[in-house]
Structure formats: structure tokens, C-alpha cells
mmCIF file of C-alpha atoms and ligand atoms in Angstrom:
data_model
loop_
_atom_site.group_PDB
_atom_site.id
_atom_site.type_symbol
_atom_site.label_atom_id
_atom_site.label_comp_id
_atom_site.label_asym_id
_atom_site.label_seq_id
_atom_site.Cartn_x
_atom_site.Cartn_y
_atom_site.Cartn_z
ATOM 1 C CA UNK A 9 0.000 0.000 0.000
ATOM 2 C CA UNK A 10 1.245 3.484 -0.889
ATOM 3 C CA UNK A 11 2.100 5.339 2.333
ATOM 4 C CA UNK A 12 1.013 8.940 2.554
ATOM 5 C CA UNK A 13 3.351 11.197 4.549
ATOM 6 C CA UNK A 14 1.193 14.269 4.273
ATOM 7 C CA UNK A 15 -0.936 15.263 7.221
ATOM 8 C CA UNK A 16 -4.170 17.228 7.025
ATOM 9 C CA UNK A 17 -6.210 19.902 8.723
ATOM 10 C CA UNK A 18 -9.365 17.992 9.603
ATOM 11 C CA UNK A 19 -12.684 19.559 10.550
ATOM 12 C CA UNK A 20 -15.599 17.733 12.167
ATOM 13 C CA UNK A 21 -18.997 19.393 11.811
ATOM 14 C CA UNK A 22 -21.236 17.972 14.535
ATOM 15 C CA UNK A 23 -18.249 17.022 16.714
ATOM 16 C CA UNK A 24 -20.367 16.994 19.881
ATOM 17 C CA UNK A 25 -22.931 14.535 18.467
ATOM 18 C CA UNK A 26 -22.982 10.730 18.702
ATOM 19 C CA UNK A 27 -21.197 10.227 15.369
ATOM 20 C CA UNK A 28 -18.881 13.211 15.877
ATOM 21 C CA UNK A 29 -17.622 11.849 19.209
ATOM 22 C CA UNK A 30 -17.033 8.452 17.621
ATOM 23 C CA UNK A 31 -15.188 10.042 14.695
ATOM 24 C CA UNK A 32 -12.726 11.527 17.176
ATOM 25 C CA UNK A 33 -12.139 8.128 18.798
ATOM 26 C CA UNK A 34 -11.651 6.406 15.441
ATOM 27 C CA UNK A 35 -9.307 9.067 14.035
ATOM 28 C CA UNK A 36 -7.212 8.651 17.194
ATOM 29 C CA UNK A 37 -7.317 4.827 17.170
ATOM 30 C CA UNK A 38 -6.294 4.679 13.515
ATOM 31 C CA UNK A 39 -3.597 7.372 13.839
ATOM 32 C CA UNK A 40 -5.155 9.357 11.014
ATOM 33 C CA UNK A 41 -2.562 11.892 9.786
ATOM 34 C CA UNK A 42 -3.904 15.078 11.392
ATOM 35 C CA UNK A 43 -1.918 18.306 11.295
ATOM 36 C CA UNK A 44 -4.624 20.392 12.934
ATOM 37 C CA UNK A 45 -8.066 19.461 14.282
ATOM 38 C CA UNK A 46 -11.033 21.818 14.132
ATOM 39 C CA UNK A 47 -14.154 20.853 16.071
ATOM 40 C CA UNK A 48 -17.385 22.454 14.933
ATOM 41 C CA UNK A 49 -20.944 22.323 16.268
ATOM 42 C CA UNK A 50 -23.786 24.717 16.923
ATOM 43 C CA UNK A 51 -23.522 27.979 18.774
ATOM 44 C CA UNK A 52 -24.808 26.089 21.858
ATOM 45 C CA UNK A 53 -21.516 24.200 22.159
ATOM 46 C CA UNK A 54 -19.172 27.159 21.840
ATOM 47 C CA UNK A 55 -17.052 27.329 24.993
ATOM 48 C CA UNK A 56 -17.050 23.552 25.473
ATOM 49 C CA UNK A 57 -13.976 21.406 24.841
ATOM 50 C CA UNK A 58 -13.425 17.857 23.649
ATOM 51 C CA UNK A 59 -10.388 15.639 24.078
ATOM 52 C CA UNK A 60 -8.325 14.167 21.264
ATOM 53 C CA UNK A 61 -5.009 12.345 21.758
ATOM 54 C CA UNK A 62 -4.766 13.623 25.343
ATOM 55 C CA UNK A 63 -5.258 17.275 24.362
ATOM 56 C CA UNK A 64 -8.301 19.472 24.788
ATOM 57 C CA UNK A 65 -9.760 21.209 21.735
ATOM 58 C CA UNK A 66 -12.338 24.019 21.802
ATOM 59 C CA UNK A 67 -15.599 23.621 19.909
ATOM 60 C CA UNK A 68 -16.110 26.430 17.396
ATOM 61 C CA UNK A 69 -19.330 27.565 15.802
ATOM 62 C CA UNK A 70 -20.106 26.255 12.324
ATOM 63 C CA UNK A 71 -20.214 29.287 10.039
ATOM 64 C CA UNK A 72 -19.791 29.742 6.285
ATOM 65 C CA UNK A 73 -16.369 31.345 6.864
ATOM 66 C CA UNK A 74 -14.822 28.856 9.287
ATOM 67 C CA UNK A 75 -13.668 26.391 6.604
ATOM 68 C CA UNK A 76 -11.531 28.935 4.749
ATOM 69 C CA UNK A 77 -10.379 30.699 7.922
ATOM 70 C CA UNK A 78 -9.077 27.461 9.458
ATOM 71 C CA UNK A 79 -7.755 26.053 6.139
ATOM 72 C CA UNK A 80 -9.753 22.842 6.588
ATOM 73 C CA UNK A 81 -8.659 20.206 4.049
ATOM 74 C CA UNK A 82 -10.930 17.303 5.007
ATOM 75 C CA UNK A 83 -14.343 18.099 6.517
ATOM 76 C CA UNK A 84 -16.465 15.345 8.048
ATOM 77 C CA UNK A 85 -20.117 16.407 8.257
ATOM 78 C CA UNK A 86 -22.296 14.648 10.834
ATOM 79 C CA UNK A 87 -24.731 17.290 12.024
ATOM 80 C CA UNK A 88 -27.789 16.433 9.936
ATOM 81 C CA UNK A 89 -28.946 17.089 6.369
ATOM 82 C CA UNK A 90 -29.882 20.718 6.919
ATOM 83 C CA UNK A 91 -26.411 21.568 8.148
ATOM 84 C CA UNK A 92 -24.810 19.764 5.188
ATOM 85 C CA UNK A 93 -27.158 21.627 2.868
ATOM 86 C CA UNK A 94 -26.227 24.927 4.486
ATOM 87 C CA UNK A 95 -22.455 24.556 4.878
ATOM 88 C CA UNK A 96 -20.961 21.770 2.722
ATOM 89 C CA UNK A 97 -20.608 24.002 -0.330
ATOM 90 C CA UNK A 98 -18.697 26.579 1.746
ATOM 91 C CA UNK A 99 -16.268 23.833 2.767
ATOM 92 C CA UNK A 100 -15.888 22.759 -0.873
ATOM 93 C CA UNK A 101 -15.411 26.364 -2.029
ATOM 94 C CA UNK A 102 -12.566 26.761 0.433
ATOM 95 C CA UNK A 103 -10.866 23.699 -1.064
ATOM 96 C CA UNK A 104 -11.853 20.979 1.427
ATOM 97 C CA UNK A 105 -12.925 17.425 0.626
ATOM 98 C CA UNK A 106 -16.318 16.912 2.292
ATOM 99 C CA UNK A 107 -17.173 13.446 3.607
ATOM 100 C CA UNK A 108 -20.856 13.724 4.372
ATOM 101 C CA UNK A 109 -22.637 11.419 6.802
ATOM 102 C CA UNK A 110 -26.105 12.716 6.032
ATOM 103 C CA UNK A 111 -28.574 11.756 3.317
ATOM 104 C CA UNK A 112 -28.414 15.172 1.653
ATOM 105 C CA UNK A 113 -26.045 14.370 -1.262
ATOM 106 C CA UNK A 114 -26.312 10.573 -1.430
ATOM 107 C CA UNK A 115 -28.497 10.175 -4.475
ATOM 108 C CA UNK A 116 -27.038 13.069 -6.507
ATOM 109 C CA UNK A 117 -25.684 11.543 -9.678
ATOM 110 C CA UNK A 118 -22.318 13.308 -9.606
ATOM 111 C CA UNK A 119 -21.627 12.511 -5.929
ATOM 112 C CA UNK A 120 -19.936 9.184 -5.142
ATOM 113 C CA UNK A 121 -21.716 7.103 -2.495
ATOM 114 C CA UNK A 122 -19.094 4.830 -1.027
ATOM 115 C CA UNK A 123 -18.594 1.781 1.151
ATOM 116 C CA UNK A 124 -14.836 1.247 0.787
ATOM 117 C CA UNK A 125 -15.057 -2.575 0.963
ATOM 118 C CA UNK A 126 -17.567 -2.552 -1.926
ATOM 119 C CA UNK A 127 -16.921 0.332 -4.330
ATOM 120 C CA UNK A 128 -13.539 1.890 -3.460
ATOM 121 C CA UNK A 129 -13.131 2.704 -7.167
ATOM 122 C CA UNK A 130 -15.807 5.408 -6.800
ATOM 123 C CA UNK A 131 -13.423 7.428 -4.586
ATOM 124 C CA UNK A 132 -11.581 9.802 -6.906
ATOM 125 C CA UNK A 133 -8.897 12.298 -5.965
ATOM 126 C CA UNK A 134 -10.709 15.272 -7.452
ATOM 127 C CA UNK A 135 -13.973 14.472 -5.632
ATOM 128 C CA UNK A 136 -15.340 17.488 -3.802
ATOM 129 C CA UNK A 137 -17.991 15.631 -1.792
ATOM 130 C CA UNK A 138 -18.139 11.915 -1.018
ATOM 131 C CA UNK A 139 -21.332 10.665 0.597
ATOM 132 C CA UNK A 140 -21.423 8.112 3.381
ATOM 133 C CA UNK A 141 -24.441 5.799 2.992
ATOM 134 C CA UNK A 142 -27.269 5.158 5.416
ATOM 135 C CA UNK A 143 -26.236 2.983 8.368
ATOM 136 C CA UNK A 144 -28.535 0.054 7.533
ATOM 137 C CA UNK A 145 -27.330 0.064 3.943
ATOM 138 C CA UNK A 146 -23.626 -0.072 4.843
ATOM 139 C CA UNK A 147 -23.780 -3.294 6.854
ATOM 140 C CA UNK A 148 -26.181 -4.871 4.352
ATOM 141 C CA UNK A 149 -23.905 -4.271 1.350
ATOM 142 C CA UNK A 150 -20.921 -5.634 3.306
ATOM 143 C CA UNK A 151 -22.771 -8.948 3.115
ATOM 144 C CA UNK A 152 -24.587 -8.610 -0.217
ATOM 145 C CA UNK A 153 -21.661 -7.464 -2.378
ATOM 146 C CA UNK A 154 -19.416 -10.540 -2.038
ATOM 147 C CA UNK A 155 -22.393 -12.867 -2.541
ATOM 148 C CA UNK A 156 -23.563 -10.862 -5.557
ATOM 149 C CA UNK A 157 -20.143 -11.188 -7.172
ATOM 150 C CA UNK A 158 -20.342 -14.973 -6.949
ATOM 151 C CA UNK A 159 -24.018 -15.803 -7.475
ATOM 152 C CA UNK A 160 -25.729 -12.654 -8.838
ATOM 153 C CA UNK A 161 -28.527 -11.251 -6.694
ATOM 154 C CA UNK A 162 -32.038 -11.046 -8.125
ATOM 155 C CA UNK A 163 -34.006 -9.944 -5.092
ATOM 156 C CA UNK A 164 -33.519 -9.004 -1.439
ATOM 157 C CA UNK A 165 -36.108 -8.825 1.347
ATOM 158 C CA UNK A 166 -34.790 -7.275 4.522
ATOM 159 C CA UNK A 167 -36.240 -6.501 7.950
ATOM 160 C CA UNK A 168 -34.184 -4.300 10.221
ATOM 161 C CA UNK A 169 -33.961 -4.032 13.995
ATOM 162 C CA UNK A 170 -32.416 -0.572 14.356
ATOM 163 C CA UNK A 171 -30.866 0.846 17.504
ATOM 164 C CA UNK A 172 -31.809 4.230 18.923
ATOM 165 C CA UNK A 173 -28.313 5.596 18.182
ATOM 166 C CA UNK A 174 -29.571 6.099 14.620
ATOM 167 C CA UNK A 175 -31.513 9.052 16.028
ATOM 168 C CA UNK A 176 -28.358 10.532 17.576
ATOM 169 C CA UNK A 177 -27.597 11.299 21.200
ATOM 170 C CA UNK A 178 -31.139 12.474 21.879
ATOM 171 C CA UNK A 179 -32.473 9.090 20.737
ATOM 172 C CA UNK A 180 -30.130 7.261 23.100
ATOM 173 C CA UNK A 181 -31.024 9.572 25.974
ATOM 174 C CA UNK A 182 -34.742 9.031 25.340
ATOM 175 C CA UNK A 183 -34.394 5.243 25.667
ATOM 176 C CA UNK A 184 -32.240 5.531 28.803
ATOM 177 C CA UNK A 185 -34.662 7.967 30.471
ATOM 178 C CA UNK A 186 -37.642 5.755 29.644
ATOM 179 C CA UNK A 187 -35.877 2.645 31.014
ATOM 180 C CA UNK A 188 -35.043 4.540 34.223
ATOM 181 C CA UNK A 189 -38.716 5.437 34.542
ATOM 182 C CA UNK A 190 -39.640 1.796 33.981
ATOM 183 C CA UNK A 191 -37.430 0.702 36.875
ATOM 184 C CA UNK A 192 -38.951 3.468 39.009
ATOM 185 C CA UNK A 193 -42.411 2.007 38.167
ATOM 186 C CA UNK A 194 -43.176 5.323 36.457
ATOM 187 C CA UNK A 195 -43.513 4.305 32.812
ATOM 188 C CA UNK A 196 -46.899 6.002 32.519
ATOM 189 C CA UNK A 197 -45.261 9.425 32.867
ATOM 190 C CA UNK A 198 -42.947 8.795 29.907
ATOM 191 C CA UNK A 199 -42.965 11.353 27.120
ATOM 192 C CA UNK A 200 -41.705 10.637 23.621
ATOM 193 C CA UNK A 201 -40.041 13.486 21.775
ATOM 194 C CA UNK A 202 -37.532 11.837 19.444
ATOM 195 C CA UNK A 203 -39.564 8.764 18.531
ATOM 196 C CA UNK A 204 -43.206 8.658 17.505
ATOM 197 C CA UNK A 205 -44.096 6.349 20.399
ATOM 198 C CA UNK A 206 -42.555 5.048 23.615
ATOM 199 C CA UNK A 207 -39.439 3.104 22.600
ATOM 200 C CA UNK A 208 -38.676 1.432 25.951
ATOM 201 C CA UNK A 209 -40.000 -2.166 25.885
ATOM 202 C CA UNK A 210 -41.552 -1.506 22.486
ATOM 203 C CA UNK A 211 -40.830 -1.740 18.721
ATOM 204 C CA UNK A 212 -41.714 0.999 16.245
ATOM 205 C CA UNK A 213 -42.084 -0.039 12.567
ATOM 206 C CA UNK A 214 -41.512 3.529 11.436
ATOM 207 C CA UNK A 215 -38.121 5.186 10.771
ATOM 208 C CA UNK A 216 -37.991 8.531 8.948
ATOM 209 C CA UNK A 217 -41.113 9.738 7.135
ATOM 210 C CA UNK A 218 -43.730 7.775 5.202
ATOM 211 C CA UNK A 219 -43.732 8.263 1.427
ATOM 212 C CA UNK A 220 -46.565 8.028 -1.122
ATOM 213 C CA UNK A 221 -45.839 4.331 -1.759
ATOM 214 C CA UNK A 222 -46.417 3.510 1.954
ATOM 215 C CA UNK A 223 -42.737 2.711 2.508
ATOM 216 C CA UNK A 224 -40.683 4.946 4.790
ATOM 217 C CA UNK A 225 -37.820 7.048 3.471
ATOM 218 C CA UNK A 226 -35.443 4.800 5.459
ATOM 219 C CA UNK A 227 -36.788 1.734 3.630
ATOM 220 C CA UNK A 228 -36.387 3.387 0.234
ATOM 221 C CA UNK A 229 -32.833 4.446 1.144
ATOM 222 C CA UNK A 230 -31.940 0.776 1.529
ATOM 223 C CA UNK A 231 -33.126 0.087 -2.034
ATOM 224 C CA UNK A 232 -31.778 3.171 -3.781
ATOM 225 C CA UNK A 233 -28.466 3.402 -1.979
ATOM 226 C CA UNK A 234 -27.554 -0.283 -2.226
ATOM 227 C CA UNK A 235 -28.214 -0.238 -5.983
ATOM 228 C CA UNK A 236 -26.019 2.852 -6.384
ATOM 229 C CA UNK A 237 -23.151 1.478 -4.265
ATOM 230 C CA UNK A 238 -23.177 -1.977 -5.877
ATOM 231 C CA UNK A 239 -23.895 -0.679 -9.405
ATOM 232 C CA UNK A 240 -26.577 -3.358 -9.656
ATOM 233 C CA UNK A 241 -30.319 -3.268 -10.190
ATOM 234 C CA UNK A 242 -31.669 -6.132 -8.083
ATOM 235 C CA UNK A 243 -35.097 -5.824 -6.481
ATOM 236 C CA UNK A 244 -35.231 -4.967 -2.778
ATOM 237 C CA UNK A 245 -38.015 -4.392 -0.286
ATOM 238 C CA UNK A 246 -37.313 -3.375 3.292
ATOM 239 C CA UNK A 247 -39.200 -3.097 6.552
ATOM 240 C CA UNK A 248 -37.310 -0.871 8.988
ATOM 241 C CA UNK A 249 -38.075 -1.175 12.686
ATOM 242 C CA UNK A 250 -36.721 0.834 15.625
ATOM 243 C CA UNK A 251 -35.910 -1.372 18.616
ATOM 244 C CA UNK A 252 -34.926 -0.535 22.208
ATOM 245 C CA UNK A 253 -31.226 -1.284 21.680
ATOM 246 C CA UNK A 254 -28.609 1.414 22.247
ATOM 247 C CA UNK A 255 -26.229 1.202 19.309
ATOM 248 C CA UNK A 256 -26.058 -1.825 16.998
ATOM 249 C CA UNK A 257 -28.395 -2.501 14.110
ATOM 250 C CA UNK A 258 -29.494 -6.043 13.193
ATOM 251 C CA UNK A 259 -30.983 -7.203 9.895
ATOM 252 C CA UNK A 260 -32.766 -10.396 8.824
ATOM 253 C CA UNK A 261 -32.042 -10.706 5.106
ATOM 254 C CA UNK A 262 -33.550 -13.052 2.504
ATOM 255 C CA UNK A 263 -31.662 -13.140 -0.797
ATOM 256 C CA UNK A 264 -32.751 -14.753 -4.054
ATOM 257 C CA UNK A 265 -29.878 -15.405 -6.429
ATOM 258 C CA UNK A 266 -29.664 -16.063 -10.157
ATOM 259 C CA UNK A 267 -27.964 -19.401 -9.423
ATOM 260 C CA UNK A 268 -28.422 -22.243 -6.955
ATOM 261 C CA UNK A 269 -26.538 -21.568 -3.709
ATOM 262 C CA UNK A 270 -25.530 -23.501 -0.639
ATOM 263 C CA UNK A 271 -25.186 -22.127 2.875
ATOM 264 C CA UNK A 272 -21.660 -23.618 3.047
ATOM 265 C CA UNK A 273 -20.455 -21.776 -0.035
ATOM 266 C CA UNK A 274 -21.976 -18.521 1.211
ATOM 267 C CA UNK A 275 -20.209 -18.993 4.558
ATOM 268 C CA UNK A 276 -16.885 -19.519 2.760
ATOM 269 C CA UNK A 277 -17.334 -16.395 0.668
ATOM 270 C CA UNK A 278 -18.312 -14.270 3.655
ATOM 271 C CA UNK A 279 -15.395 -15.589 5.731
ATOM 272 C CA UNK A 280 -13.102 -14.046 3.114
ATOM 273 C CA UNK A 281 -15.007 -10.767 2.822
ATOM 274 C CA UNK A 282 -13.267 -7.638 4.080
ATOM 275 C CA UNK A 283 -14.374 -6.510 7.563
ATOM 276 C CA UNK A 284 -17.009 -9.267 7.747
ATOM 277 C CA UNK A 285 -16.951 -11.864 10.533
ATOM 278 C CA UNK A 286 -18.975 -15.086 10.272
ATOM 279 C CA UNK A 287 -20.362 -16.390 13.578
ATOM 280 C CA UNK A 288 -22.538 -19.316 12.668
ATOM 281 C CA UNK A 289 -22.556 -22.296 15.018
ATOM 282 C CA UNK A 290 -26.216 -22.576 15.993
ATOM 283 C CA UNK A 291 -25.603 -25.844 17.848
ATOM 284 C CA UNK A 292 -23.376 -23.946 20.263
ATOM 285 C CA UNK A 293 -25.795 -20.974 20.437
ATOM 286 C CA UNK A 294 -23.327 -18.875 18.421
ATOM 287 C CA UNK A 295 -24.768 -16.205 16.150
ATOM 288 C CA UNK A 296 -24.333 -12.443 15.929
ATOM 289 C CA UNK A 297 -26.208 -10.186 18.347
ATOM 290 C CA UNK A 298 -26.066 -6.439 19.011
ATOM 291 C CA UNK A 299 -23.787 -7.042 22.011
ATOM 292 C CA UNK A 300 -21.389 -8.924 19.696
ATOM 293 C CA UNK A 301 -20.997 -5.963 17.377
ATOM 294 C CA UNK A 302 -21.083 -2.977 19.719
ATOM 295 C CA UNK A 303 -17.802 -1.026 19.731
ATOM 296 C CA UNK A 304 -16.320 -3.015 16.857
ATOM 297 C CA UNK A 305 -15.557 -2.193 13.238
ATOM 298 C CA UNK A 306 -16.863 -5.404 11.654
ATOM 299 C CA UNK A 307 -20.160 -6.592 10.258
ATOM 300 C CA UNK A 308 -21.090 -9.905 11.851
ATOM 301 C CA UNK A 309 -23.146 -12.469 9.966
ATOM 302 C CA UNK A 310 -24.715 -15.775 10.960
ATOM 303 C CA UNK A 311 -27.874 -17.897 10.835
ATOM 304 C CA UNK A 312 -26.937 -18.534 7.199
ATOM 305 C CA UNK A 313 -29.356 -21.132 5.913
ATOM 306 C CA UNK A 314 -30.964 -22.418 2.759
ATOM 307 C CA UNK A 315 -34.604 -21.766 2.025
ATOM 308 C CA UNK A 316 -36.983 -24.641 2.741
ATOM 309 C CA UNK A 317 -38.424 -24.520 -0.793
ATOM 310 C CA UNK A 318 -36.234 -22.625 -3.249
ATOM 311 C CA UNK A 319 -32.588 -23.616 -3.898
ATOM 312 C CA UNK A 320 -31.728 -20.103 -5.064
ATOM 313 C CA UNK A 321 -32.724 -18.485 -1.766
ATOM 314 C CA UNK A 322 -30.637 -17.969 1.378
ATOM 315 C CA UNK A 323 -31.620 -16.417 4.701
ATOM 316 C CA UNK A 324 -29.153 -14.803 7.093
ATOM 317 C CA UNK A 325 -28.842 -12.396 10.015
ATOM 318 C CA UNK A 326 -26.279 -9.592 10.235
ATOM 319 C CA UNK A 327 -25.337 -7.090 12.925
ATOM 320 C CA UNK A 328 -23.023 -4.068 13.047
ATOM 321 C CA UNK A 329 -22.351 -1.101 15.318
ATOM 322 C CA UNK A 330 -24.444 1.668 13.800
ATOM 323 C CA UNK A 331 -22.291 4.523 15.104
ATOM 324 C CA UNK A 332 -19.022 2.962 13.926
ATOM 325 C CA UNK A 333 -19.535 0.670 10.907
ATOM 326 C CA UNK A 334 -22.756 2.441 9.954
ATOM 327 C CA UNK A 335 -21.308 5.942 10.160
ATOM 328 C CA UNK A 336 -17.967 7.043 11.634
ATOM 329 C CA UNK A 337 -15.710 4.125 10.667
ATOM 330 C CA UNK A 338 -17.022 4.078 7.102
ATOM 331 C CA UNK A 339 -16.338 7.818 6.829
ATOM 332 C CA UNK A 340 -12.775 7.446 8.113
ATOM 333 C CA UNK A 341 -12.165 4.479 5.797
ATOM 334 C CA UNK A 342 -13.259 6.692 2.883
ATOM 335 C CA UNK A 343 -10.815 9.394 3.986
ATOM 336 C CA UNK A 344 -7.997 6.832 4.347
ATOM 337 C CA UNK A 345 -8.554 5.585 0.788
ATOM 338 C CA UNK A 346 -8.752 9.152 -0.539
ATOM 339 C CA UNK A 347 -5.451 10.243 0.993
ATOM 340 C CA UNK A 348 -3.746 7.199 -0.519
ATOM 341 C CA UNK A 349 -4.714 8.207 -4.079
HETATM 342 P P1 A2P B 426 -24.671 20.762 19.359
HETATM 343 O O1 A2P B 426 -24.172 19.735 20.329
HETATM 344 O O2 A2P B 426 -23.970 22.078 19.511
HETATM 345 O O3 A2P B 426 -26.164 20.885 19.312
HETATM 346 P P2 A2P B 426 -26.634 13.975 17.281
HETATM 347 O O4 A2P B 426 -26.770 13.375 15.920
HETATM 348 O O5 A2P B 426 -25.976 13.101 18.271
HETATM 349 O O6 A2P B 426 -27.946 14.528 17.763
HETATM 350 O O7 A2P B 426 -25.671 15.263 17.109
HETATM 351 C C1 A2P B 426 -25.962 16.334 16.270
HETATM 352 C C2 A2P B 426 -24.736 17.196 16.055
HETATM 353 O O8 A2P B 426 -25.092 18.246 15.150
HETATM 354 C C3 A2P B 426 -24.235 17.865 17.320
HETATM 355 O O9 A2P B 426 -22.833 17.967 17.289
HETATM 356 C C4 A2P B 426 -24.872 19.255 17.211
HETATM 357 O O10 A2P B 426 -24.174 20.266 17.898
HETATM 358 C C5 A2P B 426 -24.731 19.488 15.740
HETATM 359 N N1 A2P B 426 -25.619 20.559 15.308
HETATM 360 C C6 A2P B 426 -26.953 20.691 15.545
HETATM 361 N N2 A2P B 426 -27.418 21.853 15.033
HETATM 362 C C7 A2P B 426 -26.355 22.476 14.481
HETATM 363 C C8 A2P B 426 -26.163 23.738 13.823
HETATM 364 N N3 A2P B 426 -27.172 24.575 13.616
HETATM 365 N N4 A2P B 426 -24.922 24.043 13.370
HETATM 366 C C9 A2P B 426 -23.900 23.195 13.567
HETATM 367 N N5 A2P B 426 -23.998 22.015 14.206
HETATM 368 C C10 A2P B 426 -25.204 21.658 14.665
#
């Protein structure tokens, strides 16, 4: 691998959020070549500090001018679509590469949408903005792409079990507060602000807004984004469900291939897939669970089995840490590939 000696002025927009905090940890863990670090959030956070590599850094306000003033070369955006809409172009105009964690740019034709294990070739040196896919899509394509290469996918049906971290820090706090009220026998006084209903001890089959076709935007992201990343046009229908789990998403996936498949061959392929770990010994009660994946950078897959009726269909279960694999780690992996070009 070509080693890059250059180091960069890195900005994080939304540094104080769930993904922003994780970005800091991952940049430190992976010794990302940082010359200068600029932490950005809303005006509310000005005056606060965050730690990176044993040093405290002030949080600055996100403004149109800050990118040029601080000479930011790589800007990670993780503060929500509206903030990307408002500020990403200012970062680009000042010469920065924007790696955007929101949905704002993902489906724009001229913007690469990248999962480095799947379509690294879409990262180009002169890119101005590279979009980071939706969290549920990232872990799904980690599993689909290697199987597609071998057997050709015709159709995917996926049901998700998505952690509250997908709704940011406020989502996590809402679950924790509601669980505390449950243990204080006070669940009746619970108010839901982030989610449409009580999330503690409940499931909500509703993530993002409903569209005219009765699917949610989250469900349509899984179709549109996976086709764009994999450059393939298989069919896909999703049901996305919010579950009272703090930070790892799970997915039950049914895949129909163009060819006959066996569970053994799929296991072999997935064992060799980058950043995928197969845990599949049902007789020993071994399969992936949210607690397996939390705080890791891999997508875990198990329960791989053949369909009872159709030899072209496999069923499996995959889990990954939404904040890391589904957001921050993917973004840093994109940046690592980009600096190597
Ligand atoms: P702040 O902490 O100052 O509100 P999460 O996804 O965990 O909810 O985090 C959202 C992130 O987006 C936080 O860092 C938050 O900063 C940031 N953010 C929210 N509104 C703005 C804004 N108007 N300008 C810049 N950053 C913002």
C-alpha cells in the first residue's frame, strides 16, 4: 500500500454529536494523519472542549467562513442534512474534501456514495464531496456485495432491527430515560419526543417519514443506496423497525440469487469478505447479536441457511455497530482511501 506522509487539517462538523464523538475516537485509534483538528458544532456548544489524543480542543461555531479561515482540508459532516445543505458548499469552495454522513447528497448523480469494501473505485482524488451511505445500507452491502459477485442477486427482502443511536444522542437519551422510569415504576409518565411512540420495551415499525408508496424514506434508502453502491439493479423491499437497543443494528435478510446456492459456499465467501466476521454455530448458540458488534468495526453475519423450498434463496442475520460501521468508521475508511490516491 502506498504510504502517505502528508498530514491534514481535519474539521468535524457535529463534533459533539454521537457520530462526531465516535469520529474523534476512530481518528485517534487509527492514527489518522492530522496536522490540525477543528471541532465544529452549533452555537450552543461554543465554549465547550473535547479531548483528542490527550489534548483538549475548543468547539467552534459552524459558520460559512470557518472552513476557509481554518484552512480545513478534510471536513467530516455529521450534524444532519440541513447543516450539510447549508455549509458543505462553503467547505468545498474553500478547497476541502467533504465526507458527508447525512442523506443530503447521497443520491445526486455526480456525488460518489461509497462503502470502501464494496466500491472503493468510486473514490476519486478530485472528488469534492463523497457521501457516506445510510447505516442500515452499509452493513447490508458488506454482506450482499461478495455474494452478488459470486451468485448474482435477483431480489432481497430485509427486515431491520435498528438501535436508537440512529436518532443521535437524543435518541439514546430518550431510551435511557424511559428505562429509568420503567425501573422506578413510572412508565406512565414517559414522554416521547424523538420517537413517535414510547421506545422502551416496544418496537416501532416507522423510521424517517412515510412516502406516497407507503414505505418509509429509510426503507427506500436501503433500495436506492444499495443499488447505487453496488452498481446493480436487483429488487429490494425493506421493513425498517426501531428497537430498544442502544447502538447496533441487526438485519434479517432473505436473498434470491440467479444461481443455486448452498449455505456452506456462502459462509466460505463471507469468511473471506473484508471486515465481515462469520459467527454461525447454531448448535453452540453462536450467532451475531447487538452485544457482539457494539464497539467493533466489523459486520457480523450468521444464521446462514438455505430456504426450505427454493434452492436459489438464502436467509441470514447480520449485525453491526451503527455509530461505527454504519457511520464514523465508514467515513474514516473513505478518507484513508482518498489520501492514498
Ligand atoms: P450541538 O451539540 O452544539 O447541538 P446527534 O446526531 O448526536 O444529535 O448530534 C448532532 C450534532 O449536530 C451535534 O454535534 C450538534 O451540535 C450538531 N448541530 C446541531 N445543530 C447544528 C447547527 N445549527 N450548526 C452546527 N452544528 C449543529
